[in-house]
Coordinates of C-alpha atoms in Angstrom, one line a residue:
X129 CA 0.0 0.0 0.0
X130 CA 1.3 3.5 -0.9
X131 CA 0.6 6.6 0.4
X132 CA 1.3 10.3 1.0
X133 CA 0.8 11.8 3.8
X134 CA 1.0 15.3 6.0
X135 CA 3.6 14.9 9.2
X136 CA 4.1 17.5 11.6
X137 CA 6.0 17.4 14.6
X138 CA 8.2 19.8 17.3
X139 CA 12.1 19.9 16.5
X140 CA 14.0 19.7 20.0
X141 CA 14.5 23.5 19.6
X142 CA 10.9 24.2 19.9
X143 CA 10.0 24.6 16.1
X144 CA 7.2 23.6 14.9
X145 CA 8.4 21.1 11.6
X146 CA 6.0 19.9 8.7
X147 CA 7.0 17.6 5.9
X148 CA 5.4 15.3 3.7
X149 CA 5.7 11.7 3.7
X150 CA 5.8 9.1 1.2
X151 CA 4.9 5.7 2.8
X152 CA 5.4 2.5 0.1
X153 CA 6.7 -1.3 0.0
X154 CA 9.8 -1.8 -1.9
X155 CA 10.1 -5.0 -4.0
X156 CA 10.7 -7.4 -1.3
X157 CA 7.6 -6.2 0.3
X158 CA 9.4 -4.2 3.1
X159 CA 8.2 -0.8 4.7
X160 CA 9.4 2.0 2.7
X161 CA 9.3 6.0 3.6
X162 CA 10.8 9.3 2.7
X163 CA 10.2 12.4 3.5
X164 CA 9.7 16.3 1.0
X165 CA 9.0 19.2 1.6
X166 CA 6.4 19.4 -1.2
X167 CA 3.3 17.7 -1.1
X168 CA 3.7 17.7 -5.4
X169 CA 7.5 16.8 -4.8
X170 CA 6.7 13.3 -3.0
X171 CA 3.5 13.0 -5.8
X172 CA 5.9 12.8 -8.4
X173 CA 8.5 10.8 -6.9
X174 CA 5.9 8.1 -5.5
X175 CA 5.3 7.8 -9.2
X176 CA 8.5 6.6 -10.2
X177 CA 9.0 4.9 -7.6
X178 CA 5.6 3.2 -7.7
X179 CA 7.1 2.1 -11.9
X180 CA 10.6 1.2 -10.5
X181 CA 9.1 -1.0 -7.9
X182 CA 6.7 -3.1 -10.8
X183 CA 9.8 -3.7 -13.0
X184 CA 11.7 -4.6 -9.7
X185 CA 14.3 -1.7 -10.5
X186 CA 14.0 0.1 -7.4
X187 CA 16.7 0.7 -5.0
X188 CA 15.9 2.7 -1.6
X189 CA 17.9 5.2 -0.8
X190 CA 18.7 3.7 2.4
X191 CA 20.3 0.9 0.4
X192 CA 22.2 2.6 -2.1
X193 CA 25.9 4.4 -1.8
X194 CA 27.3 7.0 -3.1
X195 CA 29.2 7.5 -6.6
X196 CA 32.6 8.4 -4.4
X197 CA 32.0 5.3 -2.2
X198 CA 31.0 3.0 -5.1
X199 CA 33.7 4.5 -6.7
X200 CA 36.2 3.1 -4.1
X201 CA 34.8 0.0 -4.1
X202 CA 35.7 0.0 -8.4
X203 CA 39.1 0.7 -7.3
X204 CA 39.8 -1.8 -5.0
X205 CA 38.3 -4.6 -7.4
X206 CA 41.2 -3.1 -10.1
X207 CA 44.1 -3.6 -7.3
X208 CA 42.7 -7.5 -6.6
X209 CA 42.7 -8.0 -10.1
X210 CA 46.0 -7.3 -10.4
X211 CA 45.2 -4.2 -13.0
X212 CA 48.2 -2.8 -14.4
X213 CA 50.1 0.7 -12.5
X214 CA 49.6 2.7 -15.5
X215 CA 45.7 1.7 -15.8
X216 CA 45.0 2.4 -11.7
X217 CA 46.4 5.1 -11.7
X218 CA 44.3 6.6 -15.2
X219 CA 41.6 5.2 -13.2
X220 CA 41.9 6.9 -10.0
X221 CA 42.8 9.9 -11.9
X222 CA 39.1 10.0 -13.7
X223 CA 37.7 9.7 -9.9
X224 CA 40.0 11.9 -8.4
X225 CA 39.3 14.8 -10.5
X226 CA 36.5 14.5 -12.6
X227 CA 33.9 12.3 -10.9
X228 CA 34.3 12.5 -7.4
X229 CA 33.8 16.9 -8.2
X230 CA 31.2 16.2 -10.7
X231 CA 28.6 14.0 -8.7
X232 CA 30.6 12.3 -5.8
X233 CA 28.3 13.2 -3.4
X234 CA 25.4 11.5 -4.9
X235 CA 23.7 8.2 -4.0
X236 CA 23.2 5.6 -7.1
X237 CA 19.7 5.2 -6.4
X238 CA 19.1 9.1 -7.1
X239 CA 20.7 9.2 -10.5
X240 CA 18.3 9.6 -13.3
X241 CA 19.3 9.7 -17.1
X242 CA 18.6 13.1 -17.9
X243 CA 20.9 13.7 -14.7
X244 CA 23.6 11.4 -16.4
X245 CA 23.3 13.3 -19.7
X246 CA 24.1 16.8 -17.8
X247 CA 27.3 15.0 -16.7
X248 CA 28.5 13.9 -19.8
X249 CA 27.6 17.4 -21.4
X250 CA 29.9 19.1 -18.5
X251 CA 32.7 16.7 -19.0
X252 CA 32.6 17.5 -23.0
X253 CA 32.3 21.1 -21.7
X254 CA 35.4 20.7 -19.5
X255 CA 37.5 18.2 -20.9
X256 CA 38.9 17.0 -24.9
X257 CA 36.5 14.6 -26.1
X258 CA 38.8 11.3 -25.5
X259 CA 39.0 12.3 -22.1
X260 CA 35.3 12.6 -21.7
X261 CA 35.0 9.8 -23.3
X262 CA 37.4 8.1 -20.6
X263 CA 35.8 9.6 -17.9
X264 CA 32.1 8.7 -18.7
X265 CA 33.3 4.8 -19.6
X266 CA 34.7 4.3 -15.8
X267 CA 31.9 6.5 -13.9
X268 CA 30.0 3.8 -16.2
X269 CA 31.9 0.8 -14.8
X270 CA 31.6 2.1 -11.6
X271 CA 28.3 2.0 -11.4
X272 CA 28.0 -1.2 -12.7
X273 CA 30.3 -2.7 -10.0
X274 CA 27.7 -1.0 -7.4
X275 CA 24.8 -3.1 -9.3
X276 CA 27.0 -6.5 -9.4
X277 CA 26.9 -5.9 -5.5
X278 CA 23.1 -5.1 -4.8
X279 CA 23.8 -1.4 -4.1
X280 CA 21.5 -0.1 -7.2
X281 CA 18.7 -1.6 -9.1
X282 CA 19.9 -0.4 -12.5
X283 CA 22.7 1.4 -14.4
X284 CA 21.6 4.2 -15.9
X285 CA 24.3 6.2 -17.2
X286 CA 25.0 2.8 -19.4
X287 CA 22.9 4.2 -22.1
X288 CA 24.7 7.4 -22.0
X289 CA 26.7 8.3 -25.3
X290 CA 29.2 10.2 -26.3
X291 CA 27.3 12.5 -29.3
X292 CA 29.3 11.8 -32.3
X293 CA 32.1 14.2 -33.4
X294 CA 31.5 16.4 -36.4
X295 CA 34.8 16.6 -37.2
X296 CA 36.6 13.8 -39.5
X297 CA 38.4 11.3 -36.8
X298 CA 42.2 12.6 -37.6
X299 CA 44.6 10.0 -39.6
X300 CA 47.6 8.9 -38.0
X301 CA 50.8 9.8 -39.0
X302 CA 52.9 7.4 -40.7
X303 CA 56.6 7.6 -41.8
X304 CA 57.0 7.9 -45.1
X305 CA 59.1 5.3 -47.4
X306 CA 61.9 7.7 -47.8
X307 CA 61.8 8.6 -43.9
X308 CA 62.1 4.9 -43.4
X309 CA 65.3 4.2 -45.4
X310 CA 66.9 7.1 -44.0
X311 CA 66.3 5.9 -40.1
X312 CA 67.4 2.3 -41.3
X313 CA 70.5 3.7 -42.6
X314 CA 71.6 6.0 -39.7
X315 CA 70.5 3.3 -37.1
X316 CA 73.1 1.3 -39.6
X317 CA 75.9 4.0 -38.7
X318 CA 75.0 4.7 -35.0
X319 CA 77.6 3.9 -32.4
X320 CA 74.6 2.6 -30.5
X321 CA 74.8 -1.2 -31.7
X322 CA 71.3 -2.0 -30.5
X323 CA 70.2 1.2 -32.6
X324 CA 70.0 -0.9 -35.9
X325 CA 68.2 -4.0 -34.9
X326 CA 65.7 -2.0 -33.0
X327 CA 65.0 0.3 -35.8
X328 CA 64.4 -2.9 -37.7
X329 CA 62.0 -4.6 -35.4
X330 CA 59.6 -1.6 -34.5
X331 CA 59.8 -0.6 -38.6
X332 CA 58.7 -4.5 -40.0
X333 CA 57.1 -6.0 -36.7
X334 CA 54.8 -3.2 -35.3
X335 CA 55.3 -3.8 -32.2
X336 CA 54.6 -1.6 -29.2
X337 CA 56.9 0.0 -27.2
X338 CA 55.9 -1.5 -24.2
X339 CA 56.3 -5.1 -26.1
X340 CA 59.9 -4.3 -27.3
X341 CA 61.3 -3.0 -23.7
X342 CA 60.1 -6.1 -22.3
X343 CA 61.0 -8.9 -25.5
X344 CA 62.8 -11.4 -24.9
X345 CA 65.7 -13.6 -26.3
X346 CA 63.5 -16.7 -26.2
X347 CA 61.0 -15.1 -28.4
X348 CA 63.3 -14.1 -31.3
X349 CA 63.1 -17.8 -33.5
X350 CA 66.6 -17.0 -35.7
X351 CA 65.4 -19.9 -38.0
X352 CA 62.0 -19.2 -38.2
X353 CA 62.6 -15.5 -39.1
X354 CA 59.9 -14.7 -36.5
X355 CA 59.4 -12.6 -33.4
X356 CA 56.2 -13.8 -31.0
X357 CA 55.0 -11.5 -28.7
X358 CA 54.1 -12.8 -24.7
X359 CA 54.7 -10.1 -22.7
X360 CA 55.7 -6.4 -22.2
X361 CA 56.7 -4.5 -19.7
X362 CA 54.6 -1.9 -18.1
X363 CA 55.1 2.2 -17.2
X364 CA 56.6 1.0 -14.2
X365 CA 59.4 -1.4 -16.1
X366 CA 58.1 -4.5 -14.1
X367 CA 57.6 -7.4 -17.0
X368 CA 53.7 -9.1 -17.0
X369 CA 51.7 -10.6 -19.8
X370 CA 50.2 -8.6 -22.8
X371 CA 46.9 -6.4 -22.0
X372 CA 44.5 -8.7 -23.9
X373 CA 44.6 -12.1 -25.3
X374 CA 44.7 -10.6 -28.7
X375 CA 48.6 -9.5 -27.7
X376 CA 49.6 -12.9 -28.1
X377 CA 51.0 -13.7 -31.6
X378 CA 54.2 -14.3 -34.1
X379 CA 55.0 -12.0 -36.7
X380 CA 57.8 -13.1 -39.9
X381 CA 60.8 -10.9 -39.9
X382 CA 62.7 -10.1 -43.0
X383 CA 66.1 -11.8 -43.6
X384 CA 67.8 -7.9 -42.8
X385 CA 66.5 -8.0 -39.3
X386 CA 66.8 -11.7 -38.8
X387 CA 70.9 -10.7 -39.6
X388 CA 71.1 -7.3 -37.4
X389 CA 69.7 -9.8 -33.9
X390 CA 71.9 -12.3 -35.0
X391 CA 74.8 -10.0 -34.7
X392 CA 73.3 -8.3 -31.9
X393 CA 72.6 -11.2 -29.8
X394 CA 76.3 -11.6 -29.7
X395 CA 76.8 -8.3 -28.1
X396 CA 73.3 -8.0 -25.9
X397 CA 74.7 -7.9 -22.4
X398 CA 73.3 -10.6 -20.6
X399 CA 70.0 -9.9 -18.3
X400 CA 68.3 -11.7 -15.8
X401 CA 65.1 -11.7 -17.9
X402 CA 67.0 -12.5 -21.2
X403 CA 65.6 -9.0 -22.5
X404 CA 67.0 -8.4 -25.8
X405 CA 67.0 -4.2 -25.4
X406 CA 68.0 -4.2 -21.9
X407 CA 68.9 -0.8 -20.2
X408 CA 72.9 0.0 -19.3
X409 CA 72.1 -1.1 -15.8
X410 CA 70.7 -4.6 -17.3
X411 CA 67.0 -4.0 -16.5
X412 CA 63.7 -2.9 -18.3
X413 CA 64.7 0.1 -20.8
X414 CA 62.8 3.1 -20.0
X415 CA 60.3 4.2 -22.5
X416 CA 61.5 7.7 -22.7
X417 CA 65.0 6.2 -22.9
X418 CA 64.6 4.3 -25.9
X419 CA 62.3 6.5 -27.3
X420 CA 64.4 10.0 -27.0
X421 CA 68.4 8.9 -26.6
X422 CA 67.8 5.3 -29.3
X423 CA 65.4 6.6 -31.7
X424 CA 65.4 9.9 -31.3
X425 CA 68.8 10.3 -31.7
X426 CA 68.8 8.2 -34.5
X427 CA 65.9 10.2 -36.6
X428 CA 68.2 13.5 -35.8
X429 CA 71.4 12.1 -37.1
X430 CA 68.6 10.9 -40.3
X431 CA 67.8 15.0 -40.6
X432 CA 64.5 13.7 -39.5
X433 CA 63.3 16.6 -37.2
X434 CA 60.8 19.0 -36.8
X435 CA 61.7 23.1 -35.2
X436 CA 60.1 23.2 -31.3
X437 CA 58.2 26.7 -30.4
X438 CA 58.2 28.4 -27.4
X439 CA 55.5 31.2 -26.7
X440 CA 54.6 31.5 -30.3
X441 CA 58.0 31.6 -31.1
X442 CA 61.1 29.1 -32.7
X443 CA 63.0 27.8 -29.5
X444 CA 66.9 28.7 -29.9
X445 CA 69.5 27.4 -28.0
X446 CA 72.9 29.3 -26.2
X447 CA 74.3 29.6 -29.9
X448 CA 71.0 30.9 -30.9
X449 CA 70.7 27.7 -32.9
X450 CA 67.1 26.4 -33.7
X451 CA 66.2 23.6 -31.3
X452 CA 65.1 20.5 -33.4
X453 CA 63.1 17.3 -32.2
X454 CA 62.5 14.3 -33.9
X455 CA 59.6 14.1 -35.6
X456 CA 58.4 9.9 -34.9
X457 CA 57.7 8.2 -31.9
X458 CA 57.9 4.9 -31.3
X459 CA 54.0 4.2 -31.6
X460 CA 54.8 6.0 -35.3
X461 CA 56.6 3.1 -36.2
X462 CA 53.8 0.4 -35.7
X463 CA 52.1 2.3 -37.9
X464 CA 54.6 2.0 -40.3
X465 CA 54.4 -1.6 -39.5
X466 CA 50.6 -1.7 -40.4
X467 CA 50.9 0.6 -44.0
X468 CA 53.9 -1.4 -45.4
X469 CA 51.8 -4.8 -44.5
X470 CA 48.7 -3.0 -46.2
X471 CA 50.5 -1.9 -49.2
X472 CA 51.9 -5.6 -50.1
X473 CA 48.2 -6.2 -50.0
X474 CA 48.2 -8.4 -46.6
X475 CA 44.8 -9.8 -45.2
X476 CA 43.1 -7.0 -43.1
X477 CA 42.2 -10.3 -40.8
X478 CA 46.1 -11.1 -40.9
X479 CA 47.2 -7.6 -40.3
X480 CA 44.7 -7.3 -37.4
X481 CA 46.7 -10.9 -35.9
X482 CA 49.9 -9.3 -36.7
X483 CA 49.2 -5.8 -35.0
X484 CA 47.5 -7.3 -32.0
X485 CA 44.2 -5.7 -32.3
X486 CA 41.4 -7.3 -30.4
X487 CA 39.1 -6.7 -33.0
X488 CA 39.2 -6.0 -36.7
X489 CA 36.7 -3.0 -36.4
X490 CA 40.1 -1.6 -34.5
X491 CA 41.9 -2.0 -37.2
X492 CA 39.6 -0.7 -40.0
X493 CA 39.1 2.5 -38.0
X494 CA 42.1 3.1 -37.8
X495 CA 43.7 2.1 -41.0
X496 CA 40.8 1.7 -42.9
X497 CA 41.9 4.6 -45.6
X498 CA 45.0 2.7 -46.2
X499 CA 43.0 -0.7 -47.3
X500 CA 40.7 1.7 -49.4
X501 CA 43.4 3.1 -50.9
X502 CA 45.4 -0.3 -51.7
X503 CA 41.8 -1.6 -53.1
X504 CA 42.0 1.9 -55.4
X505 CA 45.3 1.0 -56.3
X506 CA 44.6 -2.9 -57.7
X507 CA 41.4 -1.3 -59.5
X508 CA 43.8 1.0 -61.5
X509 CA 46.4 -1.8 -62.0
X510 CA 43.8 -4.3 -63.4
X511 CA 42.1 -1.7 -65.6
X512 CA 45.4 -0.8 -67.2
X513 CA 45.9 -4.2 -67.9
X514 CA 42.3 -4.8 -69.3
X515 CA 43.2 -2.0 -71.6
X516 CA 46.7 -3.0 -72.8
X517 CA 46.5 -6.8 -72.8
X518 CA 42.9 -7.9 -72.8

């Protein structure tokens, strides 16, 4: 039986107090009540709650938590799951600044969708739209870790999207062919010996960064002209499996890197993990090491660099000399990987193994101009042939 009803009563100080309150059974058939100071406020939430409690997704207030408290709860699950540094630490980032500000102080059960849509629109407000996009996904999970445990009925900010972007997603930038043979030829000259077969692995196996600091000796098959990929070591340098299942796989190397590790292999300073690009102290390279003092240094000795600004202005150094940076990261390269694989008209199924995408809608979006254009390409070739030979 519902009901809405007039209380009034004296407050301690003397006050006369008048409220009114709503009186209902929850789902389980428990006693229910809550209390407005509007007779048309407690109408209109009896209502919905009346609905919620017919399709059993009512949650009393009394029951529910808090987004910061849920929030905690999300975190601690990451830490027993053994969730990588890097990815806690995003994580607790998104509830440290953005959610916890944003609607920390709210209980689950008091979140409606057109409350949920007013968050995402201040996060795209406030925030680039991956980072929104970031965001909204884990105050997502986070609620639905507070449903897996009985503390809300139902997720609603679950059916909350991100509103498509006008804008043409941007292509990434890949090295071109003459970049490439200049970076393979100065990795060729560098005094650093592990500069050359480096080069060669990040420019024909795509891998990750994170995947080369932490590759092993054991998965570099000399006679098999392969490298297989099983784990990678994280922002932290400690050495774990890959993020998904989809980071397992083997990848064919051409005879000119399969020469550069052999000659390397004799040189590599012996590890404790067998690491085949270990630091000079014999650990986990850095990422900012082999990225800025390997590859970078190897793209400026190339003449591959790009002029830094400062305030609006070209940065000079104390000869008044421009200051140059190179131009390619390391991620730059796996894409590299990906157009060269494209281009000899691999398998987009084949390329997605080879990259390590978990899906192959990951790798159409994001190299999905490349296969049109290699489609373009045999199109042209086959009708100039038609024409000429018949």
């Amino acid at each position: 039986m519902t009901s809405v009803r007039k209380r009034n009563w004296t407050a301690p100080n003397g006050e006369e107090k008048t409220a009114w309150q709503v009186d209902y059974k929850d789902a389980a058939g428990k006693r229910r009540s809550k209390q407005f100071t509007r007779k048309k406020d407690a109408e209109a939430w009896l209502t919905t709650a009346a609905y919620q409690v017919q399709q059993g997704t009512h949650t009393p207030d009394s029951q529910s938590i808090t987004v910061a408290k849920a929030a905690e709860l999300w975190i601690k699950r990451g830490e027993r799951e053994n969730l990588e540094a890097s990815t806690l630490a995003a994580y607790g980032q998104h509830v440290r600044l953005h959610i916890v500000p944003l609607c920390g102080d709210k209980k689950l059960s008091q979140i409606t969708r057109p409350m949920a849509e007013g968050w995402r629109d201040d996060l795209m407000e406030k925030l680039s739209r991956p980072m929104a996009s970031r965001v909204l996904r884990s105050l997502t999970a986070i609620v639905s870790e507070a449903q897996g445990r009985g503390y809300v009925a139902q997720n609603v900010v679950a059916g909350v999207k991100m509103r498509r972007a006008k804008r043409e997603k941007p292509k990434v930038v890949i090295p071109t062919k003459a970049e490439l043979k200049a970076i393979i030829a100065a990795a060729k000259a560098s005094a650093e010996p592990m500069a050359y077969p480096l080069a060669l692995i990040a420019i024909f196996a795509g891998l990750r960064a994170s995947e080369l600091r932490g590759l092993p000796w054991r998965c570099i098959d000399l006679k098999a002209a392969t490298v297989t990929v099983d784990q990678r070591a994280d922002v932290k340098n400690v050495i774990g499996p890959p993020k998904s299942e989809a980071g397992y796989r083997t990848i064919p190397l051409p005879a000119s890197a399969i020469a550069a590790l052999t000659a390397w292999k004799l040189a590599c300073p012996p590890t404790d993990d067998g690491l085949v690009f270990p630091s000079l102290a014999k650990r986990v390279m850095s990422h900012m090491f082999m990225n800025v003092n390997i590859m970078g240094a190897v793209q400026l000795a190339a003449g591959i660099a790009d002029p830094m600004m400062k305030d609006g202005k070209l940065a000079l150094d104390k000869d008044q000399q421009p200051v140059v940076a190179q131009r390619y990261t390391l991620h730059d390269f796996r894409h590299a990987a990906a157009s060269l694989w494209i281009e000899q008209r691999v398998n987009p199924k084949r390329v997605q193994k080879w990259m390590g995408h978990s899906s192959i809608q990951v790798t159409f979006d994001t190299y999905g101009h490349l296969f049109d254009q290699a489609d373009q390409d045999s199109a042209v070739a086959a009708a100039i042939e038609q024409e000429l030979i018949g």
